[in-house]
mmCIF file of C-alpha atoms in Angstrom:
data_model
loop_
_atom_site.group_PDB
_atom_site.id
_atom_site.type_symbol
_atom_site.label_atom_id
_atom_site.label_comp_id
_atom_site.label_asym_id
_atom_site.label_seq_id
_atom_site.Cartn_x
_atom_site.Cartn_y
_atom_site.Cartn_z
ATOM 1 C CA UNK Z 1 -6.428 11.517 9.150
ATOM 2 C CA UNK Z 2 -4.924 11.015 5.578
ATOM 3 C CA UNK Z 3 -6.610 9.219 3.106
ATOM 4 C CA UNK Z 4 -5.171 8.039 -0.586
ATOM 5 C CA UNK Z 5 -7.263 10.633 -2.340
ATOM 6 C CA UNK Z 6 -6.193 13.591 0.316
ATOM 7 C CA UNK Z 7 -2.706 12.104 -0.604
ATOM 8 C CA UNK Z 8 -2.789 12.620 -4.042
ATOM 9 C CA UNK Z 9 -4.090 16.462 -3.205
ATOM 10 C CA UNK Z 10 -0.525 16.708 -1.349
ATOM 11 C CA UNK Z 11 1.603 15.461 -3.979
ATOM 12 C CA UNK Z 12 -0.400 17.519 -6.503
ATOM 13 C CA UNK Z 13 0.194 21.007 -4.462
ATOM 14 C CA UNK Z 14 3.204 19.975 -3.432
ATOM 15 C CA UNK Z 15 4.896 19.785 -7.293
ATOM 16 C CA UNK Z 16 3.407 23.178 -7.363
ATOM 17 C CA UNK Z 17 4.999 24.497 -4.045
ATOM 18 C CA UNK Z 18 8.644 22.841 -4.732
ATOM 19 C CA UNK Z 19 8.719 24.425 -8.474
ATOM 20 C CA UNK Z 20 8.467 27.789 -7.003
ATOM 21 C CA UNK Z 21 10.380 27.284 -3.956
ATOM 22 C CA UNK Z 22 14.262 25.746 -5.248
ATOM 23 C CA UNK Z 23 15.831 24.149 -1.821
ATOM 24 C CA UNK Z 24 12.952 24.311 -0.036
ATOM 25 C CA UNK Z 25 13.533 22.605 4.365
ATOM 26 C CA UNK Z 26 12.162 20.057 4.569
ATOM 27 C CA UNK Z 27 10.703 20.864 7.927
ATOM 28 C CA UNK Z 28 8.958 23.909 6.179
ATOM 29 C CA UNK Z 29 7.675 21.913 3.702
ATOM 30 C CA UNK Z 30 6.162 19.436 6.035
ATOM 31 C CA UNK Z 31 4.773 22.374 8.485
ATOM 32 C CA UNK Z 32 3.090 24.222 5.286
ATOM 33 C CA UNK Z 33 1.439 20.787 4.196
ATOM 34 C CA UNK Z 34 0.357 19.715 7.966
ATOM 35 C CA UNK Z 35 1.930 16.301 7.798
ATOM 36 C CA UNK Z 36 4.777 14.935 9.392
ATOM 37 C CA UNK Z 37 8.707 15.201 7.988
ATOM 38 C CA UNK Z 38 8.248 11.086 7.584
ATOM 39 C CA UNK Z 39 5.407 11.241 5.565
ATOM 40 C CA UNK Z 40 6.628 14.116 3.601
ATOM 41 C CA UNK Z 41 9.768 11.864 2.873
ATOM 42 C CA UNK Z 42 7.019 9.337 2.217
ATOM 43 C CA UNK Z 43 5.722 11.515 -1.114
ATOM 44 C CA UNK Z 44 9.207 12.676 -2.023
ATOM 45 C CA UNK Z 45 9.667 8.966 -2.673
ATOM 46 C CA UNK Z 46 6.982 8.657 -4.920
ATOM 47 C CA UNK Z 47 7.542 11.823 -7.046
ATOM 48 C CA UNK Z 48 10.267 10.152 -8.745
ATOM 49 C CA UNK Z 49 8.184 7.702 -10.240
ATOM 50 C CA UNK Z 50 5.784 10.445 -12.013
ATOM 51 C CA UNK Z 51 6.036 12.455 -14.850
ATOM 52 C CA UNK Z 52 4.448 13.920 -17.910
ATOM 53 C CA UNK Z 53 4.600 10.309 -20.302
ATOM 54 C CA UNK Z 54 2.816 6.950 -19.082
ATOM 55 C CA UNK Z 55 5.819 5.637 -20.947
ATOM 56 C CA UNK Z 56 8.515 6.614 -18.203
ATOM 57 C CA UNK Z 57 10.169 9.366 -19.728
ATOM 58 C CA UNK Z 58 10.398 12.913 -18.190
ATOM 59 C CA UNK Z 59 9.837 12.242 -14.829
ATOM 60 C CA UNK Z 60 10.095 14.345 -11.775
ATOM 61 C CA UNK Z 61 13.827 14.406 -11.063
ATOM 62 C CA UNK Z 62 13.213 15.312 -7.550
ATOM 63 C CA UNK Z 63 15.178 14.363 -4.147
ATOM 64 C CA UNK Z 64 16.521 15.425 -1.023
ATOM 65 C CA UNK Z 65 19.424 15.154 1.441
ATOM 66 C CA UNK Z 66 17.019 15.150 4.342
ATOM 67 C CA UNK Z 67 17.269 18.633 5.249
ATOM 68 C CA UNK Z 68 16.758 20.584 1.501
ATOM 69 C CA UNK Z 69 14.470 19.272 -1.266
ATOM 70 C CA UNK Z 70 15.920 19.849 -4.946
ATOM 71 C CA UNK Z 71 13.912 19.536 -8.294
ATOM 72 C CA UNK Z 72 16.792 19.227 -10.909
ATOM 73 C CA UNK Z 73 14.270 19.232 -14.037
ATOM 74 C CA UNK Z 74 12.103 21.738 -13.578
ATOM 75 C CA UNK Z 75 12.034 23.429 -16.984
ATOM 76 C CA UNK Z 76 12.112 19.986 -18.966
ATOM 77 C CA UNK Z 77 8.668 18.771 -17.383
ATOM 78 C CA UNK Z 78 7.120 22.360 -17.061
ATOM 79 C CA UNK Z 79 6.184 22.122 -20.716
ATOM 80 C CA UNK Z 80 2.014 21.915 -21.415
ATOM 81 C CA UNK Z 81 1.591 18.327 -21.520
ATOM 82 C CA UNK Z 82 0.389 16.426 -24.903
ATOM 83 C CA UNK Z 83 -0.802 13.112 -24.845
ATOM 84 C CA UNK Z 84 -0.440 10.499 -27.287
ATOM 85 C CA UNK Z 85 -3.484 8.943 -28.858
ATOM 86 C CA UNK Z 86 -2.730 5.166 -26.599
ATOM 87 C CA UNK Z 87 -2.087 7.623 -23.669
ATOM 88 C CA UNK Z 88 -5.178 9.838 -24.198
ATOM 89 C CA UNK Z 89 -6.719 6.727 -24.170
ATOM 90 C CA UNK Z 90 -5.781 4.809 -21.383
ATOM 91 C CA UNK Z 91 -6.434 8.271 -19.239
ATOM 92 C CA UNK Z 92 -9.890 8.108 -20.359
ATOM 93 C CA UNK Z 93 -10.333 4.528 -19.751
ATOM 94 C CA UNK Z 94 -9.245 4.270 -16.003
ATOM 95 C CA UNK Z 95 -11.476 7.893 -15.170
ATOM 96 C CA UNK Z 96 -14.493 6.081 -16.338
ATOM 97 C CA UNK Z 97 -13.832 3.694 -14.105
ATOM 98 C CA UNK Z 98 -13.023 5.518 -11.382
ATOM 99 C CA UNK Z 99 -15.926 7.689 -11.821
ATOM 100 C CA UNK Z 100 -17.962 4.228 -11.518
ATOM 101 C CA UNK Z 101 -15.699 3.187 -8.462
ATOM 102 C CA UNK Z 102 -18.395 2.461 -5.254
ATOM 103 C CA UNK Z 103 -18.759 5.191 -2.111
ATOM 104 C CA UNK Z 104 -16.417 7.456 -4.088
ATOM 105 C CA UNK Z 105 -16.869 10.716 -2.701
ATOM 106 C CA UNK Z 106 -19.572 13.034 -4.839
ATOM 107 C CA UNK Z 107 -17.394 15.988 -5.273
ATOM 108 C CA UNK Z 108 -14.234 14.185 -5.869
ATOM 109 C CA UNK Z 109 -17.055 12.282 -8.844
ATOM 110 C CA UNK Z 110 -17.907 15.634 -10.079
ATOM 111 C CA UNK Z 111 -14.457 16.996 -10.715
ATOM 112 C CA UNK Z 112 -13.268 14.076 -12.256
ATOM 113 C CA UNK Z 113 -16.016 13.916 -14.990
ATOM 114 C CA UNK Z 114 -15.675 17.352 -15.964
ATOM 115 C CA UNK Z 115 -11.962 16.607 -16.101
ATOM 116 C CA UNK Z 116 -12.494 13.824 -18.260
ATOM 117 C CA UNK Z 117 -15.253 15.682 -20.566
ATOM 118 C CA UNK Z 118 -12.287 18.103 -21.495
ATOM 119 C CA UNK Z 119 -9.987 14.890 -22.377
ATOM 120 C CA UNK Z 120 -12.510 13.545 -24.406
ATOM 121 C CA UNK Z 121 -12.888 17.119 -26.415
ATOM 122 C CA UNK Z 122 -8.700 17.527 -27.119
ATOM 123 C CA UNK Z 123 -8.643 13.596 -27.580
ATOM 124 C CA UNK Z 124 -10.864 13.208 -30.937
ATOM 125 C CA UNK Z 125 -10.215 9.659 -32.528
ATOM 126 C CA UNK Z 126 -8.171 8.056 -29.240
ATOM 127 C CA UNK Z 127 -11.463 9.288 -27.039
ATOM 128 C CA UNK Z 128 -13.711 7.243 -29.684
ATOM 129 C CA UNK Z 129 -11.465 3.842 -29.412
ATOM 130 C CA UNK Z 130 -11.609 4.702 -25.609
ATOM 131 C CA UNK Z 131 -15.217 4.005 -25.344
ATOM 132 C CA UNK Z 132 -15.239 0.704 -26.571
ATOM 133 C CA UNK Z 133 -13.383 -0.354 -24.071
ATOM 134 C CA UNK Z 134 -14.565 -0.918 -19.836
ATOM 135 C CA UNK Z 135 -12.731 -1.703 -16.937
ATOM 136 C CA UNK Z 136 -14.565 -3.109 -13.315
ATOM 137 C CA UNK Z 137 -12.936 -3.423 -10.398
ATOM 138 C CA UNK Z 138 -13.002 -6.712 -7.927
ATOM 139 C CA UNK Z 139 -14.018 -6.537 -4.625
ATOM 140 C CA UNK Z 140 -10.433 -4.736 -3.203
ATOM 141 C CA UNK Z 141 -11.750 -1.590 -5.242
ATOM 142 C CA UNK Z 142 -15.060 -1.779 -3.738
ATOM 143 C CA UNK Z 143 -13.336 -2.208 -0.155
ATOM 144 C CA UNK Z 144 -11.101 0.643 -0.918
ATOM 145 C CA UNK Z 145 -14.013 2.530 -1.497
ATOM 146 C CA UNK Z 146 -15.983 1.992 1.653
ATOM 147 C CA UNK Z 147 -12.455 2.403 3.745
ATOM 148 C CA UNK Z 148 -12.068 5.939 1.927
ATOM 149 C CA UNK Z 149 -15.557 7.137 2.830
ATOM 150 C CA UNK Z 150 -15.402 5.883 6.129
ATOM 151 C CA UNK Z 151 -11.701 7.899 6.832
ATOM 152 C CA UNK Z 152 -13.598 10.847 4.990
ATOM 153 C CA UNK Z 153 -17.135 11.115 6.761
ATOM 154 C CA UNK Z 154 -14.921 9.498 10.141
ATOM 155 C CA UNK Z 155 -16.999 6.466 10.317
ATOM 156 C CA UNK Z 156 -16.529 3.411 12.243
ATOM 157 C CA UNK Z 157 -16.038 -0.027 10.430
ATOM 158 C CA UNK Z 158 -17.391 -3.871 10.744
ATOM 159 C CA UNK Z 159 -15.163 -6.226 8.714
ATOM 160 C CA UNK Z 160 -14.727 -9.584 8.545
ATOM 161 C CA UNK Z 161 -11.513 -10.260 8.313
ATOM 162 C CA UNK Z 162 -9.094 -13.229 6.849
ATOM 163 C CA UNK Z 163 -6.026 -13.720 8.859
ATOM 164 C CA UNK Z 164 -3.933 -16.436 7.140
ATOM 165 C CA UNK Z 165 -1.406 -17.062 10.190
ATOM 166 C CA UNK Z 166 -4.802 -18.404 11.983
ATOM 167 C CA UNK Z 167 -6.494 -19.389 8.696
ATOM 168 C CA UNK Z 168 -9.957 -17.944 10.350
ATOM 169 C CA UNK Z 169 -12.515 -15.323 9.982
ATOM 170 C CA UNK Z 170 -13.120 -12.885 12.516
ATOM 171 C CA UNK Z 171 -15.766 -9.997 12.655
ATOM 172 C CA UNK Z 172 -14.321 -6.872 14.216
ATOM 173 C CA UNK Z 173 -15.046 -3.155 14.446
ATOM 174 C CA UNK Z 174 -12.270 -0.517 13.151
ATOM 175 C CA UNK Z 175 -11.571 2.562 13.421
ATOM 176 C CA UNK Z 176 -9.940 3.574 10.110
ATOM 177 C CA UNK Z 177 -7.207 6.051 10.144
ATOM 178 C CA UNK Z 178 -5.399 6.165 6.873
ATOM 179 C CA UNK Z 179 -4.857 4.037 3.636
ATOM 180 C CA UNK Z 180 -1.628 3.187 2.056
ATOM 181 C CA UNK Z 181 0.328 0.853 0.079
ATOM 182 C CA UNK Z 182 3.440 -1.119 0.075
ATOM 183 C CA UNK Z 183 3.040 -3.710 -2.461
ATOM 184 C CA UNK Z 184 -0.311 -4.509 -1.373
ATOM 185 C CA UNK Z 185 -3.449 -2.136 -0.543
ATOM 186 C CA UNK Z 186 -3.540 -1.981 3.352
ATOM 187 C CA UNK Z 187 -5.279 -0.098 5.774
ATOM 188 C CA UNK Z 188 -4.265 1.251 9.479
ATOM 189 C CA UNK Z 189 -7.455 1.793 11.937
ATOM 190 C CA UNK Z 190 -7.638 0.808 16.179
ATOM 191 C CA UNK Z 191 -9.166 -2.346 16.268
ATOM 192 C CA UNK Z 192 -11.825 -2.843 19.122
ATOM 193 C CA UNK Z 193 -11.683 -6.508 19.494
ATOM 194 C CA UNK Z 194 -7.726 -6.376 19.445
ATOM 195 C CA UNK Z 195 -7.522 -2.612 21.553
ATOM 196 C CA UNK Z 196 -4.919 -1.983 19.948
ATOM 197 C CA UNK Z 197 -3.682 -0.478 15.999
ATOM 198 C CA UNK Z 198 -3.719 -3.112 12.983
ATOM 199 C CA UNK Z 199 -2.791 -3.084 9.459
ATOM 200 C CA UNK Z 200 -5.271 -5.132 7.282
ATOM 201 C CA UNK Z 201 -4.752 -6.154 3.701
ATOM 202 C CA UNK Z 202 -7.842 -5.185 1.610
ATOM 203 C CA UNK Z 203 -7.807 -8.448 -0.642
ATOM 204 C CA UNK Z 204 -8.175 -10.025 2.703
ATOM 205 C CA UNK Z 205 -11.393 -8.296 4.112
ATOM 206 C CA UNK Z 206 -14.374 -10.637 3.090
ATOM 207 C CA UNK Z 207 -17.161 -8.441 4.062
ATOM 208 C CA UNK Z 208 -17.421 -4.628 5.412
ATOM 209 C CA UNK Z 209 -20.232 -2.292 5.933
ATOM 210 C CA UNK Z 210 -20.311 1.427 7.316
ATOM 211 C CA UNK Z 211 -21.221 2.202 10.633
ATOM 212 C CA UNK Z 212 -23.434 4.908 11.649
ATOM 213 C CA UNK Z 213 -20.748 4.964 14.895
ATOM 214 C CA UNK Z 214 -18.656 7.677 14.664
ATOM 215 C CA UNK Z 215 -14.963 7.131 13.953
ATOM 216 C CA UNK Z 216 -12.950 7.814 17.197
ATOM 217 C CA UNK Z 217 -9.578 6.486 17.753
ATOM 218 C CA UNK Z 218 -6.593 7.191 19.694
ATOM 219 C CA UNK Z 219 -4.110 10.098 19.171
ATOM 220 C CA UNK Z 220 -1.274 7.665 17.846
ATOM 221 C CA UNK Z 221 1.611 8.394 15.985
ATOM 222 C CA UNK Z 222 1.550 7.265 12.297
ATOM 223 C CA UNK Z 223 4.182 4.108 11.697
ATOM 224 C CA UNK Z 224 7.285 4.992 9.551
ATOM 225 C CA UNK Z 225 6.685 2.957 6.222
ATOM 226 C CA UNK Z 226 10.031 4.055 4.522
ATOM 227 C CA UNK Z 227 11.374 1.035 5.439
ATOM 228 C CA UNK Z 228 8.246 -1.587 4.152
ATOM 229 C CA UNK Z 229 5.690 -2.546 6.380
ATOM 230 C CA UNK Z 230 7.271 -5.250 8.349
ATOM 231 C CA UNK Z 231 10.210 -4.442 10.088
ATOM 232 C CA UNK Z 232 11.775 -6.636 12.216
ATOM 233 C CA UNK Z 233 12.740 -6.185 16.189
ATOM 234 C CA UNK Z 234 16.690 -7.204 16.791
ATOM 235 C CA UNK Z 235 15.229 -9.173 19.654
ATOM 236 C CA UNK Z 236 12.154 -11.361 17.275
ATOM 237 C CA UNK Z 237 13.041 -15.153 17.125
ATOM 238 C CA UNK Z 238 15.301 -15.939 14.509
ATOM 239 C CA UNK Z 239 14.528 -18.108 11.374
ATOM 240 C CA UNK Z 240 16.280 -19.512 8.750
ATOM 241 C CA UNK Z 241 15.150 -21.243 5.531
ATOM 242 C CA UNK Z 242 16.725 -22.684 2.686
ATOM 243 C CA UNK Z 243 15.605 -22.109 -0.993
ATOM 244 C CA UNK Z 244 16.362 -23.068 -4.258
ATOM 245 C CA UNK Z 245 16.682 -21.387 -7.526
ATOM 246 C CA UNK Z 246 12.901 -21.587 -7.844
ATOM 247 C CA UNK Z 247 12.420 -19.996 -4.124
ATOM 248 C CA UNK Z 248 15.640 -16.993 -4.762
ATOM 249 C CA UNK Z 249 11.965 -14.280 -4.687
ATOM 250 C CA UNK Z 250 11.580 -14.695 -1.085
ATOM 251 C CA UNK Z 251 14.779 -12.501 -0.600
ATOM 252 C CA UNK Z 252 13.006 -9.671 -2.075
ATOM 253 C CA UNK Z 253 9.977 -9.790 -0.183
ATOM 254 C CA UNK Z 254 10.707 -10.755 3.053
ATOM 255 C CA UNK Z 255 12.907 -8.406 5.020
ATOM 256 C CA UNK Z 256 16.650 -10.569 6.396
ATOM 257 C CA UNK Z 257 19.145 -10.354 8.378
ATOM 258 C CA UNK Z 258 21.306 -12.339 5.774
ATOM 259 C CA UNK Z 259 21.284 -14.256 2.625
ATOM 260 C CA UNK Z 260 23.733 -16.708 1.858
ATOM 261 C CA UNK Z 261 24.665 -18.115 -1.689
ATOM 262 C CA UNK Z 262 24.361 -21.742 -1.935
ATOM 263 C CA UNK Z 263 26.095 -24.186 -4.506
ATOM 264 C CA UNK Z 264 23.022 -25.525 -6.087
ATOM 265 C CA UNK Z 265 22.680 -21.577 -6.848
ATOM 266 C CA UNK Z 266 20.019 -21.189 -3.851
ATOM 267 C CA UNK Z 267 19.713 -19.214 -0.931
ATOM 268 C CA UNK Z 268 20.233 -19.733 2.780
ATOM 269 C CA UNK Z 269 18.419 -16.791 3.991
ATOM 270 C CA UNK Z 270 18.141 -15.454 8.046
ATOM 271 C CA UNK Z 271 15.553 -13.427 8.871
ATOM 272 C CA UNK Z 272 13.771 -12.478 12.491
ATOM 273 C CA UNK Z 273 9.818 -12.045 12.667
ATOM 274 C CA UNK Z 274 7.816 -11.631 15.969
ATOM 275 C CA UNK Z 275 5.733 -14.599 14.714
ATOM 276 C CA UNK Z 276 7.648 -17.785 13.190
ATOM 277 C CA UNK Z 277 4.288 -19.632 12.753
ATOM 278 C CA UNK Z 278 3.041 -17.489 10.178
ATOM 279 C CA UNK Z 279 5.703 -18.827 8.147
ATOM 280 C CA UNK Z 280 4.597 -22.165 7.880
ATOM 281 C CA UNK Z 281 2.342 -21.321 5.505
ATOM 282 C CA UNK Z 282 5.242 -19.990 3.653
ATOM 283 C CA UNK Z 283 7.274 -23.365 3.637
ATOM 284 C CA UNK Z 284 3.596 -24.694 2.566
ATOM 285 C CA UNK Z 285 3.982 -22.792 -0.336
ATOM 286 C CA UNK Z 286 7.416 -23.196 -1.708
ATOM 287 C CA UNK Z 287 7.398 -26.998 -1.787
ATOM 288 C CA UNK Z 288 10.521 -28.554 -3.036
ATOM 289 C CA UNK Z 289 11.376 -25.096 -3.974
ATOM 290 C CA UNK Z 290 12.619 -24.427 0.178
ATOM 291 C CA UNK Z 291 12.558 -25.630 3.659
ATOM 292 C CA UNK Z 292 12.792 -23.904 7.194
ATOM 293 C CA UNK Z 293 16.188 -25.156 8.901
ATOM 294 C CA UNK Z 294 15.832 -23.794 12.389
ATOM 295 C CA UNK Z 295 14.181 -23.248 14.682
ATOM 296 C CA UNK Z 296 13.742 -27.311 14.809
ATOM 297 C CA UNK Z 297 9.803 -26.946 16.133
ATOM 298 C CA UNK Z 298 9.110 -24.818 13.153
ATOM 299 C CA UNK Z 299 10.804 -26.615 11.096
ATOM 300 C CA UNK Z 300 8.650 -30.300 12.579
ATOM 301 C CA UNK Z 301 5.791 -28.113 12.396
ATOM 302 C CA UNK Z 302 6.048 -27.073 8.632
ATOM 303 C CA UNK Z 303 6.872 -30.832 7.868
ATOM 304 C CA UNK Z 304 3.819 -32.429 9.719
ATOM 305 C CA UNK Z 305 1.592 -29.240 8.219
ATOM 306 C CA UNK Z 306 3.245 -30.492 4.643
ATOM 307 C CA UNK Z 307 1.837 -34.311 5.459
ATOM 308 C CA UNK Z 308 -1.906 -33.661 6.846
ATOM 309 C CA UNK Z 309 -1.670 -31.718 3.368
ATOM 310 C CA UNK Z 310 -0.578 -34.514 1.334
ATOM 311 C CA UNK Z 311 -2.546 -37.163 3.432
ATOM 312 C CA UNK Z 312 -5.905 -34.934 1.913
ATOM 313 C CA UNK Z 313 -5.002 -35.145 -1.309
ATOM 314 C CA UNK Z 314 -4.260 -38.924 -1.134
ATOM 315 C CA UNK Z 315 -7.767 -39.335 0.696
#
């Protein structure tokens, strides 16, 4: 079971293991690393976005035809690193706070406060302006937390959970498997009252404890993210919604079939989802901004949702 910390291990070793291995197979690579060749893809799209400057430049120009992995700057970012005094201070900053983060593991505590007591000594002024300053995380970070330990010390879960295409609470018992995220913080785990695997959103989980239950789901293959995290049967319902100007985002977060320019410089955009009612909320939420054109019982639906909401704000 991968977790985001064991993840970060990976990707660590692994910009160690591709510097001294040019053109290394990717089905090597995976094998040495005990992970699949799709989550191994899964890191090789991150890498790109890391480097040696919080300000973007010299990042790992890394990538990979599928079969062979290439590093093309190797040299350029193999230089000791030297922090600026902002960056040496920002560093500090977010350790503290991770060192403070909730059901963190102890060792993983340990090593980063003697990593951050060597910052501190190389930092001199920027470590002094860093102290003055405190970040605290909301309840996601304490969520993460507990979901971490319990993938760690492979511990069963009770949430209670928010799902906004019921707008209800439930209470169910998880079995975590890994964290990840794709826009949002989610994590995967069998779900006992569902039998089955779910995804939950962390911002949505109003209440979890650990369970003294040990951890024991299925054998299941992990889901194939590279794509997002929903992706859409060819034979889910089809739905299509107009948007204006104001509504153009929902092209970029909603996978589609098709999006269509209209005059008023809108969007007529077809998509396909396995549940069309969870997009009323959706509609809900764009106002004036869109509408859903077909199918016409969503589209009453979303309309008579619109008026009981309108009717409670006249009342």
């Amino acid at each position: 079971m991968a977790n985001a910390i064991d993840q970060t291990r990976r990707m660590l070793s692994l910009v160690t293991y591709l510097r001294e291995r040019p053109g290394a197979r990717v089905s090597d690579v995976a094998r040495a690393f005990g992970v699949t060749e799709a989550e191994l893809i899964g890191d090789l799209n991150v890498l790109p976005l890391c480097g040696t400057s919080f300000r973007g430049g010299d990042l790992l120009d890394i990538d990979t035809d599928g079969e062979r992995i290439w590093w093309h700057n190797v040299d350029d970012v193999a230089q000791p690193l030297r922090l600026a005094a902002d960056e040496a201070a920002a560093l500090l900053v977010a350790a503290r706070a991770v060192a403070n983060l909730p059901g963190l593991r102890e060792s993983d505590r340990q090593a980063l406060l003697r990593a951050t007591a060597k910052i501190e000594g190389a930092a001199g002024e920027a470590a002094g302006a860093s102290s003055r300053l405190s970040v605290t995380f909301e309840s996601e970070g304490s969520v993460f937390a507990d979901v971490d330990r319990a993938i760690a010390e492979r511990r069963r879960l009770w949430i209670r959970y928010y799902s906004p295409s019921r707008d209800e609470l439930t209470e169910r018992e998880v079995d975590p498997i890994r964290l990840f995220a794709v826009g949002h913080t989610y994590f995967e785990g069998w779900c006992y009252l569902s039998e089955d695997r779910r995804t939950f959103r962390l911002d949505r989980v109003a209440e979890i404890r650990l369970l003294d239950q040990p951890s024991d789901p299925p054998r299941i293959e992990p889901r194939d993210l590279s794509q997002g995290l929903v992706q859409p049967a060819g034979d889910d319902p089809e739905v299509v919604i107009e948007v204006g100007p104001g509504g153009r985002w929902v092209a970029e977060y909603y996978p589609h079939d098709l999006a269509e320019e209209l005059p008023d410089g809108g969007l007529r955009i077809t998509l396909r989802t396995p549940d069309p009612g969870s997009l009323r909320r959706l509609a809900l939420r764009l106002g004036r901004d869109g509408r859903i054109v077909s199918p016409a019982d969503l589209a009453g639906s979303a309309r008579d949702a619109a008026a009981r909401a309108l009717a409670a704000y006249g009342d």
